Tab-separated table of C-alpha atoms and ligand atoms in Angstrom:
chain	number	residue	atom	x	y	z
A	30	UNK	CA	-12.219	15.071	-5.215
A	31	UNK	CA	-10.444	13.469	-7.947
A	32	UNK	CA	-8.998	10.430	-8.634
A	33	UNK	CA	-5.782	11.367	-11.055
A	34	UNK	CA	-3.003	9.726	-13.002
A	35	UNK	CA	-1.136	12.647	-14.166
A	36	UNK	CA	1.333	13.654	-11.930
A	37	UNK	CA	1.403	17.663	-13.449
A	38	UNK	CA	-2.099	17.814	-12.515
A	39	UNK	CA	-0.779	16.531	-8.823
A	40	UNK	CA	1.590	19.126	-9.135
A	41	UNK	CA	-0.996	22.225	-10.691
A	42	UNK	CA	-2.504	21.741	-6.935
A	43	UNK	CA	0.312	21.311	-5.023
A	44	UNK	CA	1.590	24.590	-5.972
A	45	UNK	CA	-2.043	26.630	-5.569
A	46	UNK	CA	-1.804	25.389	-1.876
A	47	UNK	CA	-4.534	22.520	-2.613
A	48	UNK	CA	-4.096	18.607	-0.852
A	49	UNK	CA	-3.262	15.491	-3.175
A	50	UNK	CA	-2.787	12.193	-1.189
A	51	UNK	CA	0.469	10.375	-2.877
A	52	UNK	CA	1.335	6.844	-3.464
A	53	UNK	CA	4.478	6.056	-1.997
A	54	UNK	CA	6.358	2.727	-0.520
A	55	UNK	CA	4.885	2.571	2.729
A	56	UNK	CA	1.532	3.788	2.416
A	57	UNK	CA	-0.690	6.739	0.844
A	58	UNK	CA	0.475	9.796	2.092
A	59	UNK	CA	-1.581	13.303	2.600
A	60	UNK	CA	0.622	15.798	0.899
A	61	UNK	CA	0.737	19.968	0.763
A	62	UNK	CA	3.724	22.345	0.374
A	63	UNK	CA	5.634	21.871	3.121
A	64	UNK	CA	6.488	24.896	3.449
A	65	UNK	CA	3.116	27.569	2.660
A	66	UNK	CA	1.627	27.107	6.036
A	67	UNK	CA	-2.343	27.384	4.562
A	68	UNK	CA	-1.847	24.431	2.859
A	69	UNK	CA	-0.231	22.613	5.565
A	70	UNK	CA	-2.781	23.905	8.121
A	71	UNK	CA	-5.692	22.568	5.490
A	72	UNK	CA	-3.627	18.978	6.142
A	73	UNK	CA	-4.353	19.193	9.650
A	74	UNK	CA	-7.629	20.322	8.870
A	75	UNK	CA	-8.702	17.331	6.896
A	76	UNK	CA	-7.328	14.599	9.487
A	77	UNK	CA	-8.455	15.960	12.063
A	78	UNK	CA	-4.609	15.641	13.350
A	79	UNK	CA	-3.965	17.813	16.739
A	80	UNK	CA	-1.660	20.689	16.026
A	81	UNK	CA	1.291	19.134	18.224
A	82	UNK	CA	2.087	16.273	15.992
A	83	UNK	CA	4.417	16.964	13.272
A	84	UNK	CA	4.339	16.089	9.578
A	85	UNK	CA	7.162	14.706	8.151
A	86	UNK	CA	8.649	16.196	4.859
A	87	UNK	CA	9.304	14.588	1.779
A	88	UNK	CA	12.046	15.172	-0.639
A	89	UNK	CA	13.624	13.639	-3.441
A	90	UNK	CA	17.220	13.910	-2.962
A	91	UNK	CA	19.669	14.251	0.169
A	92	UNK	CA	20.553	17.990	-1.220
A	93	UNK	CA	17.260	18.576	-1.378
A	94	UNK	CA	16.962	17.367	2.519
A	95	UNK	CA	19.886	20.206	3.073
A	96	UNK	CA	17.510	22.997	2.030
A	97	UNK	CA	15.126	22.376	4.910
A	98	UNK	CA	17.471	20.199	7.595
A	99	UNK	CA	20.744	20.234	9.013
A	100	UNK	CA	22.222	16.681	7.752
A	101	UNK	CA	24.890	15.257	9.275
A	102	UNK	CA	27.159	12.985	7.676
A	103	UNK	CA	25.960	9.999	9.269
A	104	UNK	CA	22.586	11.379	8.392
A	105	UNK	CA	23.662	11.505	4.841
A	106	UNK	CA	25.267	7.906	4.551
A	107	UNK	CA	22.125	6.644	6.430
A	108	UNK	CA	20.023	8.712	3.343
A	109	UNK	CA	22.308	7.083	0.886
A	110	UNK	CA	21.856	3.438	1.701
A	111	UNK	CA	18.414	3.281	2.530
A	112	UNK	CA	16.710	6.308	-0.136
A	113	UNK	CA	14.866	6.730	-1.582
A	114	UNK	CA	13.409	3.974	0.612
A	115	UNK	CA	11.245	3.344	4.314
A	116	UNK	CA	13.221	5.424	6.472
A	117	UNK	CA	12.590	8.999	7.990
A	118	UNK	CA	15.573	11.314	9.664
A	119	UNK	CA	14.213	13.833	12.632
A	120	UNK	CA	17.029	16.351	11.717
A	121	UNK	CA	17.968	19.865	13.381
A	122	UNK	CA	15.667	21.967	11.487
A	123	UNK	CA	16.299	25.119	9.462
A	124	UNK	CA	14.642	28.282	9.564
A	125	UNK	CA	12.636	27.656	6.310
A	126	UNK	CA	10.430	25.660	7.701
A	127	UNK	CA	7.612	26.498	8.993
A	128	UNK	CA	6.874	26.250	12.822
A	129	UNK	CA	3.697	24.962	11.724
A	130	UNK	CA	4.845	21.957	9.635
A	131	UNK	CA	7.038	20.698	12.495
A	132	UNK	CA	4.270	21.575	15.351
A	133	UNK	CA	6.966	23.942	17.080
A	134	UNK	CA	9.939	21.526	17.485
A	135	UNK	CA	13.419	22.471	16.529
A	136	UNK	CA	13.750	19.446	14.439
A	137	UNK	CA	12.025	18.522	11.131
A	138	UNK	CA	10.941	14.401	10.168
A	139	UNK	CA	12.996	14.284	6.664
A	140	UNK	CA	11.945	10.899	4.501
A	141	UNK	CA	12.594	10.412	0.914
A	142	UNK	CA	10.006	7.873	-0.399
A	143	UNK	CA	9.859	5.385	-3.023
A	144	UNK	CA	7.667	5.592	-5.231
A	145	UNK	CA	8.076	6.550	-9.370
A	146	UNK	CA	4.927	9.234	-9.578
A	147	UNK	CA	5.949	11.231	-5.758
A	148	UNK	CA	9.603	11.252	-6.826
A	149	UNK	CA	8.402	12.762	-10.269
A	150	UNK	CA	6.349	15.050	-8.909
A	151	UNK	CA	8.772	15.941	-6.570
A	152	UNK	CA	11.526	16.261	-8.303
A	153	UNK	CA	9.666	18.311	-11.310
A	154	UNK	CA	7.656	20.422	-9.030
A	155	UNK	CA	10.757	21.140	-6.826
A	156	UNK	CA	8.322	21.400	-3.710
A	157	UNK	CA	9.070	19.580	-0.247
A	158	UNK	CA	6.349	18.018	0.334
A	159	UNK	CA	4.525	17.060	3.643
A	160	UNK	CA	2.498	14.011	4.050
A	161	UNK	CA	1.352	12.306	6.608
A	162	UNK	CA	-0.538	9.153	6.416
A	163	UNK	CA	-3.436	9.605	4.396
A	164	UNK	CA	-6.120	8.750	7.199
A	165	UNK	CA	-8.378	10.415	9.711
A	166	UNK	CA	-5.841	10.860	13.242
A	167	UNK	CA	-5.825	7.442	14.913
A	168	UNK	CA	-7.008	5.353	12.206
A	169	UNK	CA	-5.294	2.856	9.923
A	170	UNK	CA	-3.305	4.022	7.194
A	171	UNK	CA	-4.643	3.594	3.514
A	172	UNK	CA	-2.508	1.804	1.355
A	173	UNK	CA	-4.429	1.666	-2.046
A	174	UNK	CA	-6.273	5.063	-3.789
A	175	UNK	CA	-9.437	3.696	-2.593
A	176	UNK	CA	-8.760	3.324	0.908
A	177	UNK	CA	-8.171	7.121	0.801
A	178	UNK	CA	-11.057	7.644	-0.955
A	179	UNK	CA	-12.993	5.891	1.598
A	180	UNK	CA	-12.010	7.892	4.296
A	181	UNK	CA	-10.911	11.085	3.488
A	182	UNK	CA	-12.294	11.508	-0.318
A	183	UNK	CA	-14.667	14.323	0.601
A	184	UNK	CA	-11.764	16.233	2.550
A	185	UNK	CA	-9.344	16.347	-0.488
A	186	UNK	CA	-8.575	17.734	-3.556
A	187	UNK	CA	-7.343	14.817	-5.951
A	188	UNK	CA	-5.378	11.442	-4.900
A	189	UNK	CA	-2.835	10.265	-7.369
A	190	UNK	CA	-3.037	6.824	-8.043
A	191	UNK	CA	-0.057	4.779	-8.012
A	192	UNK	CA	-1.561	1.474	-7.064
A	193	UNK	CA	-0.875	-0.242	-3.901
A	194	UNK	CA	1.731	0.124	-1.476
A	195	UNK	CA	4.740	-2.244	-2.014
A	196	UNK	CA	5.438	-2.438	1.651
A	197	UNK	CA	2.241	-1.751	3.559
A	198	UNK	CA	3.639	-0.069	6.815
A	199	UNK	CA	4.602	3.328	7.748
A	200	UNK	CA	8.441	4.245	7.620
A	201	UNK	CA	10.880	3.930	10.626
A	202	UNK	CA	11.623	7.115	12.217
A	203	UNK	CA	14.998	7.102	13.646
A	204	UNK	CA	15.888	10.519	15.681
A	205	UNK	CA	19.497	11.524	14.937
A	206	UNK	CA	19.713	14.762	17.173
A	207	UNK	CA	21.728	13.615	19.835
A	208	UNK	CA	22.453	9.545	20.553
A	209	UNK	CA	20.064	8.210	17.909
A	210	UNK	CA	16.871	6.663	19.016
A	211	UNK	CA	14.329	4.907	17.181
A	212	UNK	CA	10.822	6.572	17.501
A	213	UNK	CA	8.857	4.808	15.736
A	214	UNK	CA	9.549	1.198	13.780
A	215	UNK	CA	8.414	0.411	10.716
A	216	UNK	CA	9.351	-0.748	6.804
A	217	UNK	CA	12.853	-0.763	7.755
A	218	UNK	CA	13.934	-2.700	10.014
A	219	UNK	CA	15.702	-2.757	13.104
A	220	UNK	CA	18.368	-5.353	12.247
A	221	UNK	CA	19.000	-3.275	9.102
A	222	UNK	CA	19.396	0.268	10.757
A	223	UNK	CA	21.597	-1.570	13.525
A	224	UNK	CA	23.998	-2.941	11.150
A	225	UNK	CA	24.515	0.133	10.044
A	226	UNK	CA	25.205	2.394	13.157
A	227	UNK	CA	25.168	-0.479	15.556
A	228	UNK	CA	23.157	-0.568	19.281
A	229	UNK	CA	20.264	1.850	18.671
A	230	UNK	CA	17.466	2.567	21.399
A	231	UNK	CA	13.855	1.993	20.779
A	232	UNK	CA	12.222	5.049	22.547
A	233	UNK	CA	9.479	3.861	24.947
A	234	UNK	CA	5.746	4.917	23.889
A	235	UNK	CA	3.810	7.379	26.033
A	236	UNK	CA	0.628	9.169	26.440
A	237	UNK	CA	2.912	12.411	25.777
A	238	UNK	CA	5.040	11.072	22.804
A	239	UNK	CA	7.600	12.695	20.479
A	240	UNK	CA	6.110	10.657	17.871
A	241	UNK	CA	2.154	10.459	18.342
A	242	UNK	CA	2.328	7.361	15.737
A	243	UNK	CA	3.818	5.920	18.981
A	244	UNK	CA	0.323	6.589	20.826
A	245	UNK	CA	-0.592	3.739	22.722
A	246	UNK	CA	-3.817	4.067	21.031
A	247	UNK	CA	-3.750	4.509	16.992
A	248	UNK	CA	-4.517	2.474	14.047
A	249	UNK	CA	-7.776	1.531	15.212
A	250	UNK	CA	-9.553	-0.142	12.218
A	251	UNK	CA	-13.098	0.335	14.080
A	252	UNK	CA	-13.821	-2.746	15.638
A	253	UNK	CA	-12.349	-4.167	18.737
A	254	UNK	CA	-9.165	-5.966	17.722
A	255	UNK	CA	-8.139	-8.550	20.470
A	256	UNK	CA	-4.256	-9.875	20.445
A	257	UNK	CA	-3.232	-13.268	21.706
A	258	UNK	CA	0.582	-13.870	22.666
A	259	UNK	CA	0.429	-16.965	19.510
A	260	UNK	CA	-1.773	-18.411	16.952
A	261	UNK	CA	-1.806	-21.624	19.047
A	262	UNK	CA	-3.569	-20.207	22.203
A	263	UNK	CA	-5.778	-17.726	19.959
A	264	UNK	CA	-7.017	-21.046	18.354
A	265	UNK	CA	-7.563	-22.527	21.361
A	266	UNK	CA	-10.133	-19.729	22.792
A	267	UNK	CA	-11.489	-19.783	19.628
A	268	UNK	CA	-13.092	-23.307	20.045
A	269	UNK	CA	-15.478	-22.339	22.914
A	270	UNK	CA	-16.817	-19.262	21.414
A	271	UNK	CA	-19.449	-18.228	18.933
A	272	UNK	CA	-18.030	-17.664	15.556
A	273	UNK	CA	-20.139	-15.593	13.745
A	274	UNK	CA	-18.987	-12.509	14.833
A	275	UNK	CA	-15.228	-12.837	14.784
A	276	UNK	CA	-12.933	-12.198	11.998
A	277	UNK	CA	-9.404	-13.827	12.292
A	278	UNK	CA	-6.472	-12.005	11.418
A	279	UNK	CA	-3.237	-14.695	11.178
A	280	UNK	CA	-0.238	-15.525	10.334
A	281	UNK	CA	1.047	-19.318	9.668
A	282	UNK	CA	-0.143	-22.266	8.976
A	283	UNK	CA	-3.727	-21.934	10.553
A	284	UNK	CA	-6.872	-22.688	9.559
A	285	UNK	CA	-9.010	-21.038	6.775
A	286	UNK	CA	-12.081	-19.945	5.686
A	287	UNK	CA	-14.098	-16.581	4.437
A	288	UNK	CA	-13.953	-15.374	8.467
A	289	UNK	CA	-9.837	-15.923	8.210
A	290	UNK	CA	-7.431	-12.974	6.768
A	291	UNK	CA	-3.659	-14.960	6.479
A	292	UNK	CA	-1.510	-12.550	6.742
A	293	UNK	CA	1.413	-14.860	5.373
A	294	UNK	CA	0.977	-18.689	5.017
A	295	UNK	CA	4.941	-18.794	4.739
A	296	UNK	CA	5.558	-16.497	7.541
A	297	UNK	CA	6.961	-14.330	5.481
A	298	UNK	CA	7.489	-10.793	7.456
A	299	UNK	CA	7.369	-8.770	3.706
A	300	UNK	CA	3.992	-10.476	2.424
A	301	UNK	CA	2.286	-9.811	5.949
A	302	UNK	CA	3.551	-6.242	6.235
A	303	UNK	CA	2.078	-5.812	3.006
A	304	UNK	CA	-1.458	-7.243	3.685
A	305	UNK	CA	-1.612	-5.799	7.662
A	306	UNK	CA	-3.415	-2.907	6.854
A	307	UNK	CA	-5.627	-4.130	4.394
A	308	UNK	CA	-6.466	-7.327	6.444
A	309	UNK	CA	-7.767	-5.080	9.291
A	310	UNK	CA	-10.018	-3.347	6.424
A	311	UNK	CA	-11.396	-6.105	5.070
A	312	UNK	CA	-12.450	-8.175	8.281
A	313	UNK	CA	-14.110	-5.044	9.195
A	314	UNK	CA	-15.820	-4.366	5.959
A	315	UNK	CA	-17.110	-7.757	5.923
A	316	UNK	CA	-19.018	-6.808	9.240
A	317	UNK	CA	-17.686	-8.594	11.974
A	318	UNK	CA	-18.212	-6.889	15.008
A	319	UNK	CA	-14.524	-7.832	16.321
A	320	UNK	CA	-10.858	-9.038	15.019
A	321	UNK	CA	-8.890	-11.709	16.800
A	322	UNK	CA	-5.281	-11.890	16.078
A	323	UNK	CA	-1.884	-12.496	17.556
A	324	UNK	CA	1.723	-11.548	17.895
A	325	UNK	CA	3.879	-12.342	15.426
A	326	UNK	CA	7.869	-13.693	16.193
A	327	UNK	CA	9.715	-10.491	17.236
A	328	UNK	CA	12.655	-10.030	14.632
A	329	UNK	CA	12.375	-8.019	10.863
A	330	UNK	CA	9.277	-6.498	9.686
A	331	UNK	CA	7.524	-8.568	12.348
A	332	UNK	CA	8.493	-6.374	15.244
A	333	UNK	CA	6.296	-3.446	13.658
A	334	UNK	CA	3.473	-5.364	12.697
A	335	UNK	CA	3.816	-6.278	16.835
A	336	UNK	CA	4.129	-2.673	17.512
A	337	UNK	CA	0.949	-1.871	15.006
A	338	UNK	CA	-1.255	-4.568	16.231
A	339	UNK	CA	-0.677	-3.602	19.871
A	340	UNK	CA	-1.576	-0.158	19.563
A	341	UNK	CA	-5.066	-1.120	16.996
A	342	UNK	CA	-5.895	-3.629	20.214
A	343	UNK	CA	-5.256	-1.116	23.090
B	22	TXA	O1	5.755	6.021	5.791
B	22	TXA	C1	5.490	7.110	6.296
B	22	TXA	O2	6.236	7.650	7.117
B	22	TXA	C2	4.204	7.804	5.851
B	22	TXA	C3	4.319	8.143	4.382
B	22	TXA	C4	3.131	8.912	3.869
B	22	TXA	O3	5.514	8.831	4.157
B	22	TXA	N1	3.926	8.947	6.645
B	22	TXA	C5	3.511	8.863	7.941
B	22	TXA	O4	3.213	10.093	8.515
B	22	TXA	O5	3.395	7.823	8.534
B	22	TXA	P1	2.419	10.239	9.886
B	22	TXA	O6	2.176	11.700	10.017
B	22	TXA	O7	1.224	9.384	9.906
B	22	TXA	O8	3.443	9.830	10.958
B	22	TXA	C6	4.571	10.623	11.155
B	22	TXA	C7	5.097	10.481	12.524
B	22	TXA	C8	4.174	11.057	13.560
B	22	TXA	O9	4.028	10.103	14.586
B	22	TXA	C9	4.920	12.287	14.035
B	22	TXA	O10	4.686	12.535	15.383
B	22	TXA	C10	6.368	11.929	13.760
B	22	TXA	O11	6.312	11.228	12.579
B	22	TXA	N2	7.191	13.116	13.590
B	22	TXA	C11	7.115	14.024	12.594
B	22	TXA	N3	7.994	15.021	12.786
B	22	TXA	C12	8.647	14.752	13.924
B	22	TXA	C13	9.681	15.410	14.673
B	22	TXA	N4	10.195	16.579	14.271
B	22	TXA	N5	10.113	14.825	15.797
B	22	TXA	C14	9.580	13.646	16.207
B	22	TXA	N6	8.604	12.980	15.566
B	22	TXA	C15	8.134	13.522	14.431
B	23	MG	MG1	-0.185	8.097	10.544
């Protein structure tokens, strides 16, 4: 494995079928040629990721997106206002792609990230590119080089480093097929997407999902996490319990200390979407033996970090 700046070395293995994880927006991303199905099967491979959950493919431009998926015109106005930026299409899929890369559905996850070295080596390379979260299946998603290094350095060919992730959480996956539905929330939010095509469903999670990232159970940072409905009553549980082994994960104005990870002392929804992932990391690192934490007010950003903290505690 290396650890690479040059994004024509990125590209050198791209094209000889070999796996690079890439710094983009959300978080590090596992990528392969989307479309050469040994390199896509090595992605599955190296995750561990069952065979029936799809990869979504990254491109640089919407007429790049036309080469591998039927876009609509709302599907391209929805491209042009939020891309390059935290927002993936599931699009009818064409024939290009390979059954594979899309685990057998007729429709293909379309996202065009943003970040300076995948665009480049996108846009140089001319591959599509298929990445998904740079972790082992059901864990947390890395969002700095050495949180893929960590867990999936001896698995991979190179990860290009391009720092960390500006917004910390996985993209939102709106399905555009027939009425559109939201499968999976994330850097965008939900406010955003619905002033732009008004009242859009939030598809219920299940143990049979279209989305696995909507698996009750995922982002498990490998310690017990346990959520509380609010800081206040967290706090208030906390009193009457041996400390030593609990690692506080917050937002607000709470208390501190080396045990306490604050996600946002502003409650801003941008700072703790940023430092949700890497919270999780470090309580765990630090060797407690379990996280405490709490929902966070439902609106923005927030309403992911909800979604992600539920499924690390389930
Ligand atoms: O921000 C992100 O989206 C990151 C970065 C690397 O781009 N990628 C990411 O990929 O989170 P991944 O594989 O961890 O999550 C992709 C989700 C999965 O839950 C998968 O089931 C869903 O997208 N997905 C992919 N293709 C789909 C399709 N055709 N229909 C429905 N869901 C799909
Ligand atoms: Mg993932």
């Amino acid at each position: 494995m290396a650890l690479i700046t040059d994004c024509n070395e990125a590209i050198r293995i791209l094209k000889n079928g070999g796996l690079v994880a890439l710094p983009t927006e959300t978080v590090y991303g596992l990528g392969a040629n989307a479309l050469d199905e040994q390199a896509v099967v090595k992605v599955f491979n190296a995750k561990n990721r069952p065979s029936f959950d799809p990869l979504i493919v990254h491109v640089a431009s919407v007429d790049q997106a036309r080469l591998i998926a039927e876009v609509s015109d709302k599907a391209a106005a929805l491209f042009e206002r939020f891309c390059p930026g935290p927002l993936t299409l599931v699009l009818p899929k064409k024939e290009i792609v390979p059954d594979l890369t899309t685990s057998g559905h007729a429709t293909v996850a379309v996202r065009i990230p943003n970040h300076p070295l995948t665009l480049k080596v996108i846009k140089t390379s001319g591959l599509c590119i298929a990445a998904p979260s740079a972790n082992p299946f059901g864990y947390t998603s890395p969002t700095t080089a050495t949180h893929v290094i960590e867990q999936l350095g001896n698995r991979i060919d190179a990860v290009l480093d391009g720092g960390a992730c500006e917004i910390g959480l996985e993209s939102t996956i709106l399905e555009l097929t027939n009425k559109p539905r939201i499968l999976r929330l994330g850097g965008l939010s939900l406010e955003s997407i619905q002033d732009s095509i008004g009242e859009v469903k939030i598809a219920s999670s299940s143990s049979n999902p279209k989305a696995p990232g909507m698996l009750s159970s995922h982002y498990n940072p490998g310690i017990p996490v346990r959520l509380f409905e609010s800081l206040d009553e967290l706090l208030t549980q906390y009193k009457s319990v041996n400390k030593s082994s609990i690692g506080l994960l917050i937002m607000g104005d709470g208390p501190s200390g080396s045990n306490i990870y604050n996600l946002s002392t502003s409650y801003n929804d941008l700072e703790a979407a940023s430092r949700l992932f890497k919270g999780l990391r470090q309580l765990k690192n630090k060797g407690f033996s379990k996280i405490w934490t709490h929902y966070l007010p439902d609106k923005g950003l927030g309403r992911a970090i909800n979604d992600r903290l539920k499924r690390a505690a389930h």
